[in-house]
Tab-separated table of N, CA and C and ligand atoms in Angstrom:
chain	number	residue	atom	x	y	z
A	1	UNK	N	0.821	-1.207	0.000
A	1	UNK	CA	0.000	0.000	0.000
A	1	UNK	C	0.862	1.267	0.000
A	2	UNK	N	0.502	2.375	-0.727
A	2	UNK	CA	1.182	3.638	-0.817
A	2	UNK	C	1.296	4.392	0.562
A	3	UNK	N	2.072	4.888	0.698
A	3	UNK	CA	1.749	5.475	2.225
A	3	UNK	C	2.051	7.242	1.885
A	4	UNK	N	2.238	8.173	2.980
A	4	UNK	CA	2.113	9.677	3.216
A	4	UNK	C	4.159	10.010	2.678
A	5	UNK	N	4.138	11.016	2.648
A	5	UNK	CA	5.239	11.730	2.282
A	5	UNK	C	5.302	12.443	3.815
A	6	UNK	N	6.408	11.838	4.284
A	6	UNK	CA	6.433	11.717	5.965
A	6	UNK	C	8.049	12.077	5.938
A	7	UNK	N	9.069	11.774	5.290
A	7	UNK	CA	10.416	12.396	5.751
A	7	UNK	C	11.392	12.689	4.651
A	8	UNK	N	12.641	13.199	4.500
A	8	UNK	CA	13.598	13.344	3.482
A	8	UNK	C	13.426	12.193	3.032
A	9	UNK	N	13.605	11.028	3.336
A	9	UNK	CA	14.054	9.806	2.514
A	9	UNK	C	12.684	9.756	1.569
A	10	UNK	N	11.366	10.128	1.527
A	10	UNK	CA	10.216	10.317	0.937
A	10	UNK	C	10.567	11.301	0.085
A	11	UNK	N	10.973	12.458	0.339
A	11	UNK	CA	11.475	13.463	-0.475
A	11	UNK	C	12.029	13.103	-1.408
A	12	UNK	N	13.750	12.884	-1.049
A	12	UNK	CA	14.393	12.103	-2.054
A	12	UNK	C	13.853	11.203	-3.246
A	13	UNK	N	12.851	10.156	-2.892
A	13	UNK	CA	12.339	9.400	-4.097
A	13	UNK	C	11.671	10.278	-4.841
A	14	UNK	N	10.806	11.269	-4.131
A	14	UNK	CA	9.584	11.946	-5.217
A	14	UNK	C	10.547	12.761	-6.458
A	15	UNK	N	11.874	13.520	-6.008
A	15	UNK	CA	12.078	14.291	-6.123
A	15	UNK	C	13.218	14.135	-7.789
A	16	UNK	N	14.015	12.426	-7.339
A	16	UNK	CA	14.923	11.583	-7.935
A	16	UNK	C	13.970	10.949	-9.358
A	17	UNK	N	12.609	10.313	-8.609
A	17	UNK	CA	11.943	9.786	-9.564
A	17	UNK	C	11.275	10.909	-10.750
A	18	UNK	N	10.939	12.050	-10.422
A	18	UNK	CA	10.081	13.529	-10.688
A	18	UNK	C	11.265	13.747	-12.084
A	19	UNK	N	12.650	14.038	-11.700
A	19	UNK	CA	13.513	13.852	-12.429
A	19	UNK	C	13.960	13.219	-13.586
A	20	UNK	N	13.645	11.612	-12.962
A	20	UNK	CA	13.939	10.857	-14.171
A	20	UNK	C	12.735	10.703	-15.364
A	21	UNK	N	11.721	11.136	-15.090
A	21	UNK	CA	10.845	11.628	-15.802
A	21	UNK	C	11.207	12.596	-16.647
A	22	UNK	N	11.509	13.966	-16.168
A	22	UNK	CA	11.573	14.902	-16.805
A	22	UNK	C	12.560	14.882	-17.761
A	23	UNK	N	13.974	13.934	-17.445
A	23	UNK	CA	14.782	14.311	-18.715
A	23	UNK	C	14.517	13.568	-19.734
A	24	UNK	N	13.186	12.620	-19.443
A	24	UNK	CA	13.216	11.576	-20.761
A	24	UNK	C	11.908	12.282	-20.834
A	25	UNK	N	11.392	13.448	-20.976
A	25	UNK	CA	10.310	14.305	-21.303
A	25	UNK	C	10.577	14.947	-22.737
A	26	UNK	N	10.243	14.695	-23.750
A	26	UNK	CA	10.498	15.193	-25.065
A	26	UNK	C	10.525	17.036	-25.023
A	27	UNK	N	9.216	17.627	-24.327
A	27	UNK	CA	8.679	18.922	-24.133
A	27	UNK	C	9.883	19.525	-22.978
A	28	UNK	N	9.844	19.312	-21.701
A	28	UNK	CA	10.759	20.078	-21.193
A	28	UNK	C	11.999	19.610	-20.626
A	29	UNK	N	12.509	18.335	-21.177
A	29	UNK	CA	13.408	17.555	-20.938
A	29	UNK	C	14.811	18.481	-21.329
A	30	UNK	N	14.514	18.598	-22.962
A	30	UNK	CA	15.503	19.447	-23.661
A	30	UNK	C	16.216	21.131	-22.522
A	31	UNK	N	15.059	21.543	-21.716
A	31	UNK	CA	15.311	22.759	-21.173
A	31	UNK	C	16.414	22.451	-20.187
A	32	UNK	N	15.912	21.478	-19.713
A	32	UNK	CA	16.927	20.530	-18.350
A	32	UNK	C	18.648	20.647	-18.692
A	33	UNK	N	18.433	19.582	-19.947
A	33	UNK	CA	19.648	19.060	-20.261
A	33	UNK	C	20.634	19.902	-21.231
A	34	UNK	N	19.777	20.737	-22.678
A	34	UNK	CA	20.444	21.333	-23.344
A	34	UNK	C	20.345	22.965	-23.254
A	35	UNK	N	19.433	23.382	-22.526
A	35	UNK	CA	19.439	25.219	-22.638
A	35	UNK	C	20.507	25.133	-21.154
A	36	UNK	N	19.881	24.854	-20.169
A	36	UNK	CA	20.306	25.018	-19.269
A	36	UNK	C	21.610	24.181	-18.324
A	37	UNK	N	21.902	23.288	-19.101
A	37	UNK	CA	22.910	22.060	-18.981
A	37	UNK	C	22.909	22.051	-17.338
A	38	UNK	N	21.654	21.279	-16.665
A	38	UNK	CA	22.117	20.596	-15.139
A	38	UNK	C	22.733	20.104	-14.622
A	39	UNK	N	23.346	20.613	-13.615
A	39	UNK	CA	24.456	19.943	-12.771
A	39	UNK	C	23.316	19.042	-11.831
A	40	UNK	N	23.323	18.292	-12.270
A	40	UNK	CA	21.974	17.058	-11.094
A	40	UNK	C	22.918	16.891	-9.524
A	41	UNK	N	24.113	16.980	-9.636
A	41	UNK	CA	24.983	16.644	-8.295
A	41	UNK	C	24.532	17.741	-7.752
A	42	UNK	N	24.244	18.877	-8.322
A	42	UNK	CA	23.739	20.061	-6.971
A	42	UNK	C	22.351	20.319	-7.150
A	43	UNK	N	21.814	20.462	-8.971
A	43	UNK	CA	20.591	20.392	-8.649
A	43	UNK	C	19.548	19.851	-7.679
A	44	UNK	N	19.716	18.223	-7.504
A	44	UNK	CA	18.614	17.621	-6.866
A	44	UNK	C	18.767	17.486	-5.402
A	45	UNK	N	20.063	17.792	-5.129
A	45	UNK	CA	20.064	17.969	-3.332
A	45	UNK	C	19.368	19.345	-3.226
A	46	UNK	N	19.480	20.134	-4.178
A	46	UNK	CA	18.828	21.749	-3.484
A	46	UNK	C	17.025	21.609	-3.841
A	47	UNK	N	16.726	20.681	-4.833
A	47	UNK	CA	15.407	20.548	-4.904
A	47	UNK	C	14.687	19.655	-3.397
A	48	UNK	N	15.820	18.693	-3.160
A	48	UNK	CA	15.321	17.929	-2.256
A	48	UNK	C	15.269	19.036	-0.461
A	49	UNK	N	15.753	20.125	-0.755
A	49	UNK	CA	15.608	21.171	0.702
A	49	UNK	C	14.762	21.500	0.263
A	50	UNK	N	14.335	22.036	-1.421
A	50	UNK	CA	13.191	22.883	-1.393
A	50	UNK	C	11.702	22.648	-1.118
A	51	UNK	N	11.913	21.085	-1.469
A	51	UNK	CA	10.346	20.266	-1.128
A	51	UNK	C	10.334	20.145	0.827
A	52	UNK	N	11.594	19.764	1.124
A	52	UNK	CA	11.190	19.256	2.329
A	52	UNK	C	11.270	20.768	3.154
A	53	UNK	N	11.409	21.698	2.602
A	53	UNK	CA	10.757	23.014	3.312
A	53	UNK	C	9.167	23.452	3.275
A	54	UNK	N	9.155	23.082	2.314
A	54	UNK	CA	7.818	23.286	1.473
A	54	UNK	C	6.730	22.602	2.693
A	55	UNK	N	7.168	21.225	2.481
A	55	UNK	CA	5.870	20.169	2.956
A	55	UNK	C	6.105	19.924	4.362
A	56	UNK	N	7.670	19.793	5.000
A	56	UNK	CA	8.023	18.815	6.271
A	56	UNK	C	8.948	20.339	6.999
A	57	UNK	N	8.521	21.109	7.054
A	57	UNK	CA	9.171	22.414	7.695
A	57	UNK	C	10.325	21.977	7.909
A	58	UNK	N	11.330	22.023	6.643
A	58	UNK	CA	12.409	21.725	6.907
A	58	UNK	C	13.469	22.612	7.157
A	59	UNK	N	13.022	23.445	6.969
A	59	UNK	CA	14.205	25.207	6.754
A	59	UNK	C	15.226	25.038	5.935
A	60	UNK	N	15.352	23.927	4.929
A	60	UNK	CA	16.909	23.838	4.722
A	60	UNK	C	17.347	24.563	3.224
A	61	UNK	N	16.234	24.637	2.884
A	61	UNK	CA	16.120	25.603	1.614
A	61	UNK	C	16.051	27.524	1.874
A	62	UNK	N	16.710	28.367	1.124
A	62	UNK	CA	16.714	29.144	1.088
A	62	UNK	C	17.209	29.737	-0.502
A	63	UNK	N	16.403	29.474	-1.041
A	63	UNK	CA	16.855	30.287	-2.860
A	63	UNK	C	15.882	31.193	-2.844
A	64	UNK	N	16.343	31.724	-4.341
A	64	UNK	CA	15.331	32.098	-4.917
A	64	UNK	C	14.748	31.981	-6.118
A	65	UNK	N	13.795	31.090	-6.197
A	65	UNK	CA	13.496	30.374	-7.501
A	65	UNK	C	13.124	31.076	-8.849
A	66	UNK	N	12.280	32.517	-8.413
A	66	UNK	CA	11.598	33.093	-9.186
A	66	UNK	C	13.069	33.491	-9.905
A	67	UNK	N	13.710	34.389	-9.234
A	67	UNK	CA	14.931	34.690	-10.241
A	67	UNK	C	15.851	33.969	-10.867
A	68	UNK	N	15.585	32.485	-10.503
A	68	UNK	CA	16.511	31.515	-11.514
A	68	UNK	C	15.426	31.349	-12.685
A	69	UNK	N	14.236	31.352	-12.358
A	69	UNK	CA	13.665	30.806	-13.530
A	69	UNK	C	13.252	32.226	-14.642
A	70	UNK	N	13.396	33.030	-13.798
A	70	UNK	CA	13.660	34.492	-15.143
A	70	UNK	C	14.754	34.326	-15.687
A	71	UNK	N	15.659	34.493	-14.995
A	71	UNK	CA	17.088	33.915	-15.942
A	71	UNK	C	16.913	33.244	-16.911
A	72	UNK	N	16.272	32.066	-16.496
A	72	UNK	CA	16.162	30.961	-17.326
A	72	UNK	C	15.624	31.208	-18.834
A	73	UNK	N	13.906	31.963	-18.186
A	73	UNK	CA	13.078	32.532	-19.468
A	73	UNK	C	13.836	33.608	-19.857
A	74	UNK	N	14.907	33.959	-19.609
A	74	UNK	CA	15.168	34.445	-21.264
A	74	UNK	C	15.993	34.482	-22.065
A	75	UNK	N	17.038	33.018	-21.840
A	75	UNK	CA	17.089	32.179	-22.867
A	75	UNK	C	16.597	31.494	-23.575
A	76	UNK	N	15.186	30.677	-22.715
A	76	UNK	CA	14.393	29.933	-23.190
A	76	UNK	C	13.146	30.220	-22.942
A	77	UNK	N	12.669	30.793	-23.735
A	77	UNK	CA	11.043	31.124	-23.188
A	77	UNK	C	9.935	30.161	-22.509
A	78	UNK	N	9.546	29.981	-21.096
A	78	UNK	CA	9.330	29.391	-20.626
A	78	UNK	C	7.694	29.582	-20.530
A	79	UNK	N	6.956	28.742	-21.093
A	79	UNK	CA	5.314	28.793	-21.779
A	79	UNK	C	4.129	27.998	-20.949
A	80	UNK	N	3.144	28.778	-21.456
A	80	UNK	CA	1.785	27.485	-20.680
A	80	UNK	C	2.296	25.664	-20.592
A	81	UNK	N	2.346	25.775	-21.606
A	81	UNK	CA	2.472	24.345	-22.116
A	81	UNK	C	4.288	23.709	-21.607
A	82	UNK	N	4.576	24.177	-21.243
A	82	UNK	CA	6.020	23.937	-20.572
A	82	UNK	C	5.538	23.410	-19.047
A	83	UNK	N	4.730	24.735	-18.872
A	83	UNK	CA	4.252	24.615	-17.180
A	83	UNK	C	2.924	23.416	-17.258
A	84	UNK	N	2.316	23.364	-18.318
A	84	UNK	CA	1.192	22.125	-17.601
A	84	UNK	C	2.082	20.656	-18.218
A	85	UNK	N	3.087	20.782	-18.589
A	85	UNK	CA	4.345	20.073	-19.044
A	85	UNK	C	4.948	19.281	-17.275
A	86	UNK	N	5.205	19.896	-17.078
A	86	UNK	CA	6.047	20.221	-15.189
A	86	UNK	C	4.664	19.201	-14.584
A	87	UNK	N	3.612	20.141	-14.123
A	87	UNK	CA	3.141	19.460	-13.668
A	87	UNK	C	2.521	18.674	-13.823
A	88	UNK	N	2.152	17.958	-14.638
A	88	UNK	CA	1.146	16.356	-15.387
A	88	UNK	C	2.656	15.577	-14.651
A	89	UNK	N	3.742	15.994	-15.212
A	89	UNK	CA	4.954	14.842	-14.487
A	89	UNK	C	4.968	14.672	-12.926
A	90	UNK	N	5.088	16.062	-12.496
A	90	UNK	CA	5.130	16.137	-10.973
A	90	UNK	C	3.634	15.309	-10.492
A	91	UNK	N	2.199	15.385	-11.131
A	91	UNK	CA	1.254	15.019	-10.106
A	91	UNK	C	1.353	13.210	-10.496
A	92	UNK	N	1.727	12.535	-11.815
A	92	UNK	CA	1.679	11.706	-12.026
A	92	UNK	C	2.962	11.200	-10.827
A	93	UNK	N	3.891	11.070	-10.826
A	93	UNK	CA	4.744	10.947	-9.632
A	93	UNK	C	4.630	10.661	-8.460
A	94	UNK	N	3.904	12.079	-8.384
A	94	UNK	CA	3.489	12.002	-6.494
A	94	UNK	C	2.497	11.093	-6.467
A	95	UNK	N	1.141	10.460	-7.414
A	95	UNK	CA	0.288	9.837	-7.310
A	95	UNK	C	0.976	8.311	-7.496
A	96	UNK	N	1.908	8.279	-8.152
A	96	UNK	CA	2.653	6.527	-8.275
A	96	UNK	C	3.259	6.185	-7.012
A	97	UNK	N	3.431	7.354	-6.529
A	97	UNK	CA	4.788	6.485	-5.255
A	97	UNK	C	3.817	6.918	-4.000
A	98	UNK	N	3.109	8.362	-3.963
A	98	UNK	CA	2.055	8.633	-2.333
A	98	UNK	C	1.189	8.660	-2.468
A	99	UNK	N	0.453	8.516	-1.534
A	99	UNK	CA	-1.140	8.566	-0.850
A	99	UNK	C	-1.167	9.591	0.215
A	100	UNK	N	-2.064	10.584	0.468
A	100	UNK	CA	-2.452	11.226	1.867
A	100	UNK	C	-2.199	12.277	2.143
A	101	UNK	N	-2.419	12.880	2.799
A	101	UNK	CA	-2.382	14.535	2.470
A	101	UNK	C	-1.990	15.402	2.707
A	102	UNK	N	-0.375	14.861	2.844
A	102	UNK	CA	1.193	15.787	2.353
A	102	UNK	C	1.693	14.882	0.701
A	103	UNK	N	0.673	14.009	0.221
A	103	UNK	CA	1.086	13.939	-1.067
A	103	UNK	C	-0.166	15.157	-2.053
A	104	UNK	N	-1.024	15.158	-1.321
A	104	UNK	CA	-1.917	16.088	-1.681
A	104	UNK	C	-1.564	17.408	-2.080
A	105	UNK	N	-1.178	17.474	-0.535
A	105	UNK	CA	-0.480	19.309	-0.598
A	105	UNK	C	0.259	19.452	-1.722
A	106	UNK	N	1.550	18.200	-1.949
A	106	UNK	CA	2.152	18.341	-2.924
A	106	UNK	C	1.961	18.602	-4.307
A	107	UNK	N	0.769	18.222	-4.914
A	107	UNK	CA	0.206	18.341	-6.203
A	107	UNK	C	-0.025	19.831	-6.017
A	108	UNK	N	-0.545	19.818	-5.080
A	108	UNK	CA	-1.597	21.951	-5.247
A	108	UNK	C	-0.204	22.322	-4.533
A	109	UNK	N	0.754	22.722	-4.175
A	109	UNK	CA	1.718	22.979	-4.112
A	109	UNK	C	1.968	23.598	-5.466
A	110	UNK	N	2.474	22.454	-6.120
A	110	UNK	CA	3.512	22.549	-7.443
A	110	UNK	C	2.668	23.518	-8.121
A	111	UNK	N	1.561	22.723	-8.308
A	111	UNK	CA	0.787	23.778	-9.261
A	111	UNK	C	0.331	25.088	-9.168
A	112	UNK	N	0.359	25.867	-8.041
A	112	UNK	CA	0.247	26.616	-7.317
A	112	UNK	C	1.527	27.461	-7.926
A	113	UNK	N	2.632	26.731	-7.667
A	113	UNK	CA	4.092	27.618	-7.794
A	113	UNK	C	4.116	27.666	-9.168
A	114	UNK	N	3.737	26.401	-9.903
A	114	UNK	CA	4.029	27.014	-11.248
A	114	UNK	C	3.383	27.876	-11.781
A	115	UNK	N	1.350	27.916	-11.698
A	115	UNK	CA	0.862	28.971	-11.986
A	115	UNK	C	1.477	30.353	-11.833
A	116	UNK	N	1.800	30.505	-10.307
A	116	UNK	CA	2.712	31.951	-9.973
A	116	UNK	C	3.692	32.454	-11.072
A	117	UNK	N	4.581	31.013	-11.313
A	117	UNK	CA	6.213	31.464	-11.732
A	117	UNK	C	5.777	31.509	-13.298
A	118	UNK	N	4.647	30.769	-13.575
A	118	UNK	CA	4.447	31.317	-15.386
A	118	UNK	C	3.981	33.207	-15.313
A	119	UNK	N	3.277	33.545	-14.402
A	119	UNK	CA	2.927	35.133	-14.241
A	119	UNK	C	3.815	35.377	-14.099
A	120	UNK	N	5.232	34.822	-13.037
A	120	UNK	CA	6.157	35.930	-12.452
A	120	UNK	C	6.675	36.191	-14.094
A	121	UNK	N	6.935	35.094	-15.314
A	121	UNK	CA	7.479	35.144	-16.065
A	121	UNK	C	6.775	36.356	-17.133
A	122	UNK	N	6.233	35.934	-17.488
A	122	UNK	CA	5.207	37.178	-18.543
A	122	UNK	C	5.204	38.915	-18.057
A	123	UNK	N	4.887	38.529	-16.218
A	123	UNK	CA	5.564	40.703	-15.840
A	123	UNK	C	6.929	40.420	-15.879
A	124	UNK	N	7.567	39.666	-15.768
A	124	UNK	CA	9.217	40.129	-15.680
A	124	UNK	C	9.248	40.862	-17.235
A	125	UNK	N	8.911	40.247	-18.017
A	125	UNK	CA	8.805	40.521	-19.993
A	125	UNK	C	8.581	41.735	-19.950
A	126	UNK	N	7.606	42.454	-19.360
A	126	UNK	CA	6.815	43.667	-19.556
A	126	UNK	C	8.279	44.865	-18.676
A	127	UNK	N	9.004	44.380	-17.810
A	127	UNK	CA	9.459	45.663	-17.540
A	127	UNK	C	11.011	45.821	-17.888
B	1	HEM	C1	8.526	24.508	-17.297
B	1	HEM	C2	8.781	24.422	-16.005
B	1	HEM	C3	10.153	24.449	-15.387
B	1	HEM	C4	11.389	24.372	-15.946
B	1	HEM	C5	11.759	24.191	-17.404
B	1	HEM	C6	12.356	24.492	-14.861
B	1	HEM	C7	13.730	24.460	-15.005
B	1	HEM	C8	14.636	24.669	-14.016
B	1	HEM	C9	16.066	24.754	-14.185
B	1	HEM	C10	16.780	24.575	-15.520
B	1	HEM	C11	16.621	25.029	-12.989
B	1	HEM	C12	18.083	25.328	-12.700
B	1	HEM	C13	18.820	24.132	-12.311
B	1	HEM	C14	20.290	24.469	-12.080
B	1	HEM	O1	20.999	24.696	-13.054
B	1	HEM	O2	20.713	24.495	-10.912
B	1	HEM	C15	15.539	25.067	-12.033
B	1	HEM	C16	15.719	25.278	-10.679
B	1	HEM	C17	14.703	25.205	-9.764
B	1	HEM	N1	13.370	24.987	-10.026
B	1	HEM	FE1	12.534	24.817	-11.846
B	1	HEM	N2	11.682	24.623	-13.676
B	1	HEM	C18	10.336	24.601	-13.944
B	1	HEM	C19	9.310	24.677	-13.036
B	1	HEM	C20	9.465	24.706	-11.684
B	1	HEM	C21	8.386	24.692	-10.722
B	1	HEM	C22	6.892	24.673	-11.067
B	1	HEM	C23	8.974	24.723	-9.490
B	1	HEM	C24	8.338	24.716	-8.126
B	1	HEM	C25	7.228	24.079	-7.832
B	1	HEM	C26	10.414	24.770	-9.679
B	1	HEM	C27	11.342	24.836	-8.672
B	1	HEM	C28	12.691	25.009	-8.843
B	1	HEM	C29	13.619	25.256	-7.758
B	1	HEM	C30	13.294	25.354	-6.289
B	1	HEM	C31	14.882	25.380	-8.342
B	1	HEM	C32	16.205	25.605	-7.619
B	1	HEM	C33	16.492	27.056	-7.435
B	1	HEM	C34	17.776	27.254	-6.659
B	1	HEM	O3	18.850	26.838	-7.146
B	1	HEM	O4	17.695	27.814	-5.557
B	1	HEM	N3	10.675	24.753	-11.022
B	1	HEM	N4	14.357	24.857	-12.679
């Protein structure tokens, strides 16, 4: 039986598996690997503070995402369809490996942040 997203070591899988998805993602795989060439040795430990701040009050995260991902958009213009891209992977994920409702949060989480960070992207354009 699936169980709750209860500690880092929960983190870690969502976060490792979320991943291996995304680079074999035709749509935003390419952003990963060829616009932005990931360092995964630092990427996914800093994703794995950012979730377990997010969900398990972890404090261990402190970035700032919005301004990496402006950076990002504007090399690569970062679109609707990029963002409902992100999350169909992220909720399919969290629904294969959790159940319960810090896997919950997690879906309206993501989607939540990405809705935001596609707006933060479109006013950053405007000024
Ligand atoms: C189309 C959607 C997205 C793309 C293509 C994308 C891509 C990226 C890339 C290329 C990085 C930089 C990795 C590096 O070089 O270190 C990054 C970092 C990050 N992303 Fe995304 N991202 C997307 C959506 C999201 C969403 C929806 C969230 C949150 C729910 C998110 C959270 C983060 C965080 C926390 C970082 C690390 C920032 C830091 O280093 O402090 N991303 N993303």
């Amino acid at each position: 039986m699936k169980h709750d997203i209860t500690d880092r070591n929960d983190i870690v899988l969502l976060v490792n598996t979320f991943y291996e998805k995304v680079v074999r993602d035709a749509v935003i795989g390419p952003i990963f690997t060829d616009v932005a060439n990931v360092n995964w040795d630092h990427h996914l430990p800093v994703m794995y503070s950012f979730w377990e701040t997010l969900l398990l009050d972890g404090r261990t995260y402190a970035g700032n995402p919005m301004k990496i991902h402006t950076a990002l958009n504007k090399k690569h213009r970062l679109l609707e369809y990029h963002f409902d891209g992100w999350i169909r992977l992220f909720v399919e994920t969290v629904d294969e490996l959790f159940a319960g409702s810090k896997a919950e949060e997690a879906k309206t989480r993501g989607a939540q942040i990405a809705q935001l960070m596609l707006h933060t992207m479109r006013e950053s354009e405007t000024m």
